[in-house]
XYZ file of C-alpha atoms in Angstrom:
541
model
C -35.617 -14.221 -30.914
C -34.583 -13.437 -27.316
C -31.976 -10.949 -26.197
C -28.626 -12.329 -25.067
C -28.268 -12.430 -21.276
C -26.469 -9.498 -19.673
C -23.180 -10.900 -18.351
C -21.681 -7.557 -17.347
C -20.520 -7.350 -13.729
C -22.720 -5.656 -11.165
C -19.548 -4.491 -9.428
C -17.673 -1.384 -10.543
C -15.428 1.370 -9.250
C -16.823 4.907 -9.264
C -14.409 7.530 -7.985
C -12.977 6.081 -4.796
C -15.973 3.864 -4.080
C -16.809 0.252 -4.875
C -20.331 0.059 -6.260
C -22.577 -3.003 -6.255
C -25.933 -2.767 -8.003
C -25.648 1.047 -7.975
C -25.010 1.303 -4.208
C -21.683 1.718 -2.365
C -20.354 -1.512 -0.883
C -17.805 -2.398 1.773
C -15.634 -5.523 1.667
C -14.678 -6.662 5.173
C -13.139 -10.005 5.936
C -9.992 -11.918 5.324
C -7.732 -13.781 2.987
C -7.456 -17.543 3.166
C -4.065 -19.148 3.620
C -2.369 -19.844 0.296
C -3.302 -23.535 0.094
C -6.789 -23.514 1.641
C -8.608 -23.053 -1.662
C -6.686 -25.880 -3.364
C -9.222 -28.497 -2.205
C -12.990 -28.764 -1.941
C -12.817 -29.489 1.783
C -10.466 -26.570 2.357
C -12.873 -24.241 0.572
C -15.815 -25.530 2.607
C -13.999 -25.139 5.923
C -12.370 -21.805 5.079
C -15.523 -20.131 3.800
C -17.578 -21.430 6.741
C -15.013 -20.125 9.200
C -14.925 -16.729 7.483
C -18.657 -16.425 7.977
C -18.355 -17.572 11.601
C -15.879 -14.786 12.425
C -18.144 -12.085 11.015
C -16.674 -11.543 7.551
C -18.762 -10.562 4.553
C -15.893 -11.180 2.109
C -13.385 -13.954 1.453
C -10.227 -13.359 -0.568
C -9.181 -16.665 -2.099
C -6.376 -17.794 -4.439
C -6.884 -19.362 -7.856
C -3.691 -21.210 -8.771
C -2.418 -21.434 -12.345
C -0.613 -24.732 -11.770
C -3.810 -26.424 -10.557
C -6.030 -24.757 -13.164
C -3.913 -25.629 -16.221
C -1.712 -28.645 -15.419
C -1.520 -29.402 -19.151
C -1.187 -26.541 -21.596
C -4.546 -25.609 -23.072
C -6.524 -27.896 -20.727
C -8.012 -25.656 -18.058
C -10.182 -26.659 -15.128
C -11.764 -24.043 -12.882
C -13.993 -26.415 -10.933
C -12.494 -25.195 -7.652
C -13.630 -21.682 -8.562
C -17.112 -23.068 -9.123
C -16.940 -24.596 -5.652
C -15.995 -21.203 -4.198
C -18.947 -19.561 -5.912
C -21.335 -22.191 -4.578
C -20.028 -21.826 -1.020
C -20.190 -18.049 -1.208
C -23.793 -18.225 -2.383
C -24.756 -20.612 0.405
C -23.114 -18.432 3.065
C -23.976 -15.031 1.529
C -20.320 -14.080 1.123
C -18.565 -11.925 -1.441
C -15.360 -13.136 -3.068
C -12.203 -11.436 -4.242
C -10.279 -13.859 -6.456
C -6.477 -13.811 -6.357
C -4.794 -14.943 -9.562
C -1.648 -16.770 -8.501
C -0.163 -16.887 -11.984
C 3.468 -16.608 -13.004
C 4.357 -14.413 -10.028
C 3.544 -14.845 -6.368
C 5.695 -13.139 -3.716
C 8.429 -12.450 -6.287
C 8.722 -16.135 -7.232
C 7.122 -18.463 -9.779
C 6.120 -21.503 -7.736
C 2.524 -21.297 -9.022
C 3.515 -21.453 -12.690
C 2.570 -24.871 -14.120
C 5.158 -27.604 -14.518
C 5.027 -27.319 -18.320
C 6.085 -23.673 -17.990
C 8.849 -24.190 -15.454
C 10.221 -27.222 -17.312
C 10.873 -25.283 -20.536
C 13.466 -22.541 -19.869
C 14.072 -22.087 -23.587
C 10.494 -21.027 -24.193
C 10.017 -19.485 -20.736
C 13.401 -18.112 -19.635
C 14.304 -17.670 -15.998
C 15.285 -14.376 -14.425
C 18.943 -14.020 -13.517
C 20.170 -11.972 -10.581
C 23.472 -10.942 -9.101
C 22.690 -11.258 -5.405
C 23.481 -7.767 -4.121
C 21.288 -7.703 -1.019
C 20.071 -10.294 1.452
C 16.818 -11.815 0.243
C 13.748 -11.813 2.468
C 11.870 -14.997 3.391
C 14.721 -17.425 2.902
C 17.514 -18.955 4.959
C 21.115 -20.040 4.553
C 21.315 -23.288 2.616
C 17.800 -23.049 1.168
C 17.227 -24.358 -2.341
C 16.418 -21.547 -4.797
C 12.837 -20.847 -5.797
C 11.939 -20.663 -9.488
C 11.766 -17.095 -10.794
C 10.642 -16.607 -14.383
C 11.604 -13.562 -16.405
C 8.874 -10.962 -16.676
C 10.380 -9.988 -20.048
C 9.371 -13.278 -21.690
C 6.653 -12.643 -24.312
C 5.745 -16.349 -24.314
C 5.161 -16.253 -20.549
C 3.028 -13.153 -20.770
C 0.878 -14.711 -23.482
C 0.439 -18.035 -21.671
C -0.410 -16.326 -18.377
C -2.815 -13.918 -20.092
C -4.633 -16.767 -21.862
C -5.156 -18.567 -18.571
C -6.297 -15.402 -16.800
C -8.662 -14.578 -19.641
C -10.117 -18.096 -19.372
C -10.651 -17.638 -15.630
C -12.671 -14.474 -16.165
C -14.614 -16.096 -19.003
C -15.479 -18.981 -16.665
C -16.734 -16.616 -13.966
C -18.622 -14.432 -16.468
C -20.534 -17.461 -17.749
C -21.308 -18.793 -14.260
C -24.791 -18.112 -12.819
C -23.218 -17.091 -9.482
C -20.741 -14.639 -11.038
C -22.174 -11.751 -8.993
C -20.460 -13.203 -5.913
C -17.099 -12.038 -7.319
C -16.547 -8.405 -6.375
C -12.969 -7.940 -7.609
C -9.981 -9.828 -9.004
C -6.325 -9.428 -8.060
C -3.778 -9.760 -10.872
C -0.769 -11.835 -9.698
C 0.488 -11.425 -6.119
C 3.235 -9.197 -4.715
C 5.222 -9.145 -7.943
C 8.798 -7.986 -8.288
C 12.339 -9.329 -8.149
C 14.277 -10.152 -4.992
C 18.040 -10.145 -4.328
C 18.829 -7.700 -7.145
C 17.422 -4.452 -8.477
C 16.882 -5.799 -11.996
C 16.718 -8.975 -14.029
C 20.015 -9.651 -15.832
C 18.895 -12.497 -18.095
C 19.578 -12.131 -21.808
C 15.969 -11.226 -22.614
C 16.010 -8.587 -19.859
C 19.349 -7.174 -21.004
C 17.901 -6.644 -24.470
C 14.994 -4.711 -22.967
C 17.395 -2.617 -20.842
C 19.339 -1.694 -23.979
C 16.268 -0.929 -26.087
C 14.972 2.628 -26.487
C 12.560 3.639 -23.743
C 9.008 3.396 -25.165
C 7.483 6.678 -26.310
C 4.539 6.292 -23.920
C 6.930 6.079 -20.978
C 8.801 9.168 -22.179
C 5.479 11.022 -22.212
C 4.917 9.834 -18.649
C 8.319 11.213 -17.618
C 7.400 14.618 -19.020
C 4.221 14.615 -16.922
C 5.652 13.374 -13.614
C 4.980 15.290 -10.428
C 7.777 16.833 -8.388
C 7.929 13.924 -5.940
C 8.316 11.239 -8.605
C 11.493 9.153 -8.362
C 11.327 8.385 -12.094
C 10.926 12.071 -12.901
C 13.839 13.037 -10.657
C 16.144 10.473 -12.272
C 15.174 11.683 -15.735
C 15.756 15.328 -14.856
C 19.090 14.463 -13.218
C 20.076 12.784 -16.505
C 19.378 16.034 -18.359
C 15.776 15.290 -19.447
C 16.792 13.559 -22.704
C 14.132 13.260 -25.375
C 14.981 9.634 -26.147
C 17.485 6.925 -25.346
C 17.998 3.609 -23.623
C 16.927 3.123 -20.027
C 20.379 3.917 -18.670
C 20.669 6.970 -20.922
C 17.271 8.233 -19.786
C 17.475 7.404 -16.073
C 21.079 6.600 -15.181
C 22.798 3.414 -14.030
C 21.925 3.184 -10.325
C 19.610 0.790 -8.533
C 16.817 3.376 -8.434
C 16.819 3.519 -12.245
C 16.769 -0.267 -12.357
C 13.780 -0.337 -10.007
C 11.885 2.028 -12.320
C 12.775 -0.196 -15.284
C 11.483 -3.284 -13.469
C 8.331 -1.429 -12.411
C 7.626 -0.616 -16.054
C 8.153 -4.294 -16.931
C 5.941 -5.746 -14.202
C 3.249 -3.096 -14.646
C 3.230 -3.750 -18.408
C 2.853 -7.468 -17.693
C -0.037 -6.875 -15.273
C -1.669 -4.507 -17.755
C -1.557 -7.177 -20.461
C -3.442 -9.595 -18.211
C -5.920 -7.028 -16.916
C -6.683 -5.723 -20.406
C -7.319 -9.245 -21.715
C -9.476 -10.080 -18.721
C -11.485 -6.870 -18.882
C -12.326 -7.528 -22.526
C -14.093 -10.687 -21.366
C -15.574 -9.510 -18.059
C -14.753 -5.991 -16.797
C -14.887 -6.640 -13.068
C -12.718 -4.295 -10.935
C -9.071 -5.426 -10.865
C -6.067 -4.414 -8.812
C -2.471 -5.333 -7.982
C -1.186 -5.721 -4.432
C 2.084 -4.358 -3.107
C 4.744 -5.878 -0.886
C 5.677 -2.660 0.888
C 8.970 -1.099 0.055
C 10.922 0.606 1.266
C 10.124 -0.485 4.818
C 12.192 -0.953 8.002
C 14.954 -3.442 7.240
C 14.155 -3.387 3.521
C 15.328 0.003 2.318
C 16.666 -0.910 -1.125
C 14.987 -2.528 -4.134
C 15.829 -6.216 -4.070
C 15.391 -6.372 -0.312
C 11.758 -5.773 -1.148
C 10.616 -6.881 -4.630
C 12.155 -4.550 -7.196
C 9.537 -3.451 -9.702
C 6.532 -4.207 -7.537
C 4.059 -1.362 -6.890
C 6.027 0.054 -3.958
C 6.197 3.626 -2.743
C 8.943 4.811 -5.105
C 7.249 3.590 -8.278
C 3.525 3.692 -7.616
C 3.171 6.452 -10.239
C 4.907 4.218 -12.799
C 2.338 1.524 -12.103
C -0.684 3.790 -12.342
C 0.538 5.188 -15.671
C 1.611 1.864 -17.179
C -1.315 -0.307 -16.038
C -4.466 1.784 -16.596
C -6.681 -1.321 -16.750
C -6.056 -1.816 -13.026
C -8.461 0.207 -10.912
C -5.976 0.478 -8.043
C -2.762 -0.658 -6.447
C -3.268 -1.859 -2.915
C -0.868 -2.200 0.034
C -0.296 -5.348 2.054
C 0.343 -4.002 5.562
C 2.487 -5.986 7.983
C 4.364 -3.104 9.608
C 3.367 -1.307 12.814
C 2.813 2.113 11.252
C -0.315 1.318 9.269
C -1.453 4.951 9.294
C 1.467 6.147 7.170
C 0.915 3.368 4.623
C -2.763 4.236 4.339
C -1.817 7.848 3.680
C 0.675 6.831 1.001
C -1.765 4.646 -0.956
C -4.844 6.875 -0.572
C -3.837 9.099 -3.461
C -5.920 10.543 -6.330
C -7.291 8.028 -8.827
C -6.387 5.151 -6.521
C -9.225 3.885 -4.312
C -7.910 2.548 -1.005
C -8.154 -1.195 -0.354
C -6.111 -3.354 2.031
C -6.089 -6.938 0.684
C -3.627 -8.341 3.249
C -2.640 -7.328 6.755
C -2.248 -8.529 10.301
C -5.488 -8.933 12.266
C -5.209 -5.708 14.287
C -8.505 -4.103 15.258
C -7.054 -0.607 15.514
C -5.731 -0.804 11.970
C -9.197 -1.762 10.721
C -10.828 1.398 12.095
C -7.962 3.543 10.768
C -8.481 2.010 7.330
C -12.201 2.758 7.222
C -11.701 6.298 8.502
C -9.312 6.820 5.583
C -12.185 6.071 3.211
C -11.195 2.535 2.226
C -13.574 0.326 0.287
C -12.337 -2.773 2.106
C -9.962 -4.434 4.569
C -8.814 -8.034 4.778
C -6.801 -9.838 7.459
C -4.463 -12.524 6.157
C -5.029 -16.092 7.330
C -8.660 -15.680 8.314
C -8.785 -19.474 8.627
C -6.784 -19.017 11.865
C -8.794 -16.108 13.290
C -10.469 -17.102 16.533
C -14.267 -16.908 16.674
C -15.149 -14.275 19.254
C -11.775 -12.557 18.951
C -11.421 -8.790 19.015
C -11.277 -8.517 15.209
C -14.103 -11.023 14.861
C -16.398 -8.983 17.120
C -15.454 -5.807 15.291
C -16.205 -7.412 11.926
C -19.558 -8.659 13.227
C -20.588 -5.074 13.988
C -19.061 -3.285 11.013
C -20.406 -5.646 8.358
C -23.915 -4.815 9.560
C -23.464 -1.063 9.204
C -21.812 -1.006 5.797
C -24.304 1.542 4.458
C -23.733 3.821 7.453
C -19.964 3.574 6.999
C -19.935 4.197 3.240
C -22.341 7.134 3.555
C -20.276 8.714 6.328
C -17.108 8.201 4.268
C -18.661 9.995 1.300
C -19.898 12.855 3.492
C -16.763 13.259 5.629
C -18.506 12.253 8.858
C -16.135 9.501 9.977
C -12.896 9.457 11.965
C -10.797 7.022 13.959
C -8.702 7.212 17.089
C -5.964 4.716 17.962
C -3.752 5.485 20.958
C -0.278 4.112 20.394
C 1.759 2.968 23.425
C 2.851 5.957 25.477
C 0.230 8.288 23.986
C -2.210 9.536 26.630
C -4.760 11.297 24.453
C -5.693 12.340 20.950
C -8.015 14.953 19.489
C -10.243 14.872 16.444
C -12.790 17.332 15.069
C -16.047 15.890 13.829
C -19.679 16.925 13.730
C -18.924 20.495 14.755
C -17.231 19.537 18.027
C -13.778 18.617 19.283
C -13.418 15.127 20.699
C -10.656 14.251 23.153
C -10.013 10.518 23.458
C -8.169 8.974 26.396
C -7.326 5.421 27.339
C -9.822 4.330 29.975
C -7.501 2.177 32.080
C -4.826 4.871 32.263
C -7.492 7.457 33.094
C -8.855 5.278 35.894
C -5.360 4.768 37.283
C -4.805 8.538 37.537
C -8.213 9.168 39.077
C -7.775 6.426 41.662
C -4.320 7.698 42.526
C -5.801 11.158 43.084
C -8.350 9.516 45.399
C -5.629 7.797 47.410
C -5.862 4.367 45.781
C -2.306 3.443 44.863
C -2.842 0.685 42.344
C -5.377 -0.143 39.688
C -6.176 -3.856 39.448
C -4.003 -5.486 36.780
C -5.290 -5.621 33.233
C -6.860 -8.966 32.374
C -4.926 -11.410 30.237
C -6.638 -11.236 26.869
C -6.497 -14.210 24.498
C -4.771 -14.122 21.125
C -6.675 -13.193 18.006
C -5.690 -16.520 16.474
C -6.633 -20.072 17.373
C -4.283 -22.358 19.264
C -1.762 -23.852 16.886
C -1.931 -21.011 14.353
C 1.306 -20.850 12.376
C 1.540 -17.093 12.964
C 0.342 -15.906 16.381
C -1.531 -12.591 16.437
C -1.956 -10.965 19.861
C -4.957 -8.954 21.017
C -4.574 -5.302 20.018
C -4.021 -3.570 23.367
C -4.191 -0.068 21.880
C -7.387 1.809 22.816
C -9.274 2.509 19.586
C -12.576 3.705 18.190
C -14.353 4.385 14.933
C -16.446 7.541 15.340
C -19.340 8.471 13.037
C -21.277 11.705 13.438
C -24.995 11.748 12.725
C -27.845 14.254 12.687
C -28.871 16.326 15.708
C -25.519 16.090 17.501
C -25.490 12.302 17.664
C -22.499 9.980 17.386
C -22.107 6.260 16.807
C -18.891 4.929 18.327
C -17.505 1.398 17.958
C -14.301 0.390 19.682
C -12.556 -0.671 22.851
C -10.847 0.934 25.843
C -11.511 4.618 25.083
C -13.247 7.400 26.990
C -14.342 10.494 25.061
C -14.954 14.109 26.024
C -16.723 16.598 23.742
C -16.070 20.344 23.465
C -17.107 23.277 21.315
C -15.635 26.769 21.036
C -18.309 28.282 23.253
C -17.878 25.713 26.002
C -21.587 25.017 25.882
C -21.871 21.322 25.081
C -22.416 18.292 27.290
C -23.389 14.655 26.963
C -27.154 14.333 27.047
C -27.558 10.575 26.678
C -25.440 7.458 26.166
C -26.901 4.115 25.143
C -24.770 1.020 24.738
C -25.872 -1.605 22.275
C -25.017 -3.700 19.274
C -26.223 -4.400 15.765
C -28.130 -7.555 14.904
C -29.470 -8.143 11.428
C -28.479 -4.582 10.581
C -30.707 -3.172 13.332
C -29.487 -1.283 16.389
C -30.346 -3.213 19.546
C -30.146 -0.819 22.507
C -28.837 -1.987 25.852
C -28.221 -0.029 29.035
C -28.597 3.741 29.240
C -25.236 4.736 30.699
C -25.045 7.470 33.308
C -23.159 8.209 36.491
C -19.991 6.200 37.052
C -20.531 4.130 33.907
C -19.999 7.166 31.703
C -16.334 7.015 32.662
C -16.130 3.824 30.589
C -17.962 4.613 27.386
C -16.385 1.629 25.625
C -15.487 -1.658 27.330
C -11.836 -2.231 28.214
C -11.877 -5.986 27.562
C -13.966 -6.351 24.408
C -15.326 -4.443 21.430
C -18.426 -2.413 22.198
C -20.689 0.198 20.641
C -22.483 3.252 22.005
C -24.759 5.941 20.658
C -24.190 9.371 22.188
C -26.434 12.428 21.986
C -25.053 15.841 22.900
C -26.839 18.846 24.382
C -25.843 22.363 23.390
C -26.853 25.114 25.810
C -26.274 28.792 26.461
């Protein structure tokens, strides 16, 4: 008699790190467009292109409507195709379950679900705010009610079957994580007003949620609403939290988090791979009130509700499409929530900020449209080869990032026992030449877009000077970035640059180039492309 094969995942979360085969791992790459993984050819082209632009990870949708077109008859052959392509190209995969909810709508629910509103009731809203991503005269999108027990069960069965399929597949180790649904929540209103939702609103608040309210931190919106209501021991949602839209957002967050927990718990019982939910950011500029952004999704106001209600999720992760990525990273890098960015614009500066924050991964949306040789592509090519260096420096606090926003001349960081002052190289040159009597610096070159011609969403080159800085032993630094010049100082004023070597990584090995000295030390990093240098300091006196 032989032992049963071990089907447990080799991927797990430990603390704030993603672990693969007992070593920290870094997921760097991009998410395919929504429909790319709906065909074999799309998968082949999308995965090949991801590898060509330097990614080590592809985030790809698995669609409920395509996987279960007839109830109980499930086909995950497209997932098998993804696994085969990932194996051939040495890529990791994060699977996105586009189930009943995707971007606060239900267009990925199968026809047999959407055609039966008696069994699977629709959400009902009273349009109180302008809805994002629509236009005047547009036909309404289907939105199912998250309060439907039949929907939750049907979705959970399909999700459970997906994880069972992957667990039984010989290439299952290619799947690093799984996302449960996509940017859930309700648009146009702060809560669902269907009959099934109204019953839930009028029911007593569950005892587990009352316990959560007692334990909330001072900054919790849910806790504030409860205390403002007099901290009642029991009652309906309105009695416990009040009648306003903030209370309704908390109610919807409990509902959507409970729904996601049901799926994650069922899936983990079959194959306990790391799972997470992604967040459409809210509030954000132009979307200040729940309903303008999806009410009940894992946004800033209710992230604590999600973490308490959906413990089978290892994290909630922000999709970043706003300019101020740094503040979002700070908001979602909180205790017991490893940082991961599953969707964002392809901005090189945001990538280095994300890694310096300790993230386990970063993914640009629409990697199918990322141009080979682009700024982000060249950065990915270097960073994917030094994953071990990055994860070790994250764990040991030896990593930092600098991104100079428009109008900012310099920034300071402290790392490796010294103070680093970063300045934009072109602006520095302009000042130096002006001091020397040269009135004008030659114009900056026109840099191509990050995206290919014809991309549906154009992404410009990130013109902000940026760098990822890693300190090493013996006063050495590895710096990867573009357009920055660095000066190093210590308290005694007894430190100077001893040696600078430019280079790049190939096959995980540092390939040294020129030894920079003299005038070239004024441009430690190129101004027109991503570069890397190793710097050694000399302490004297």
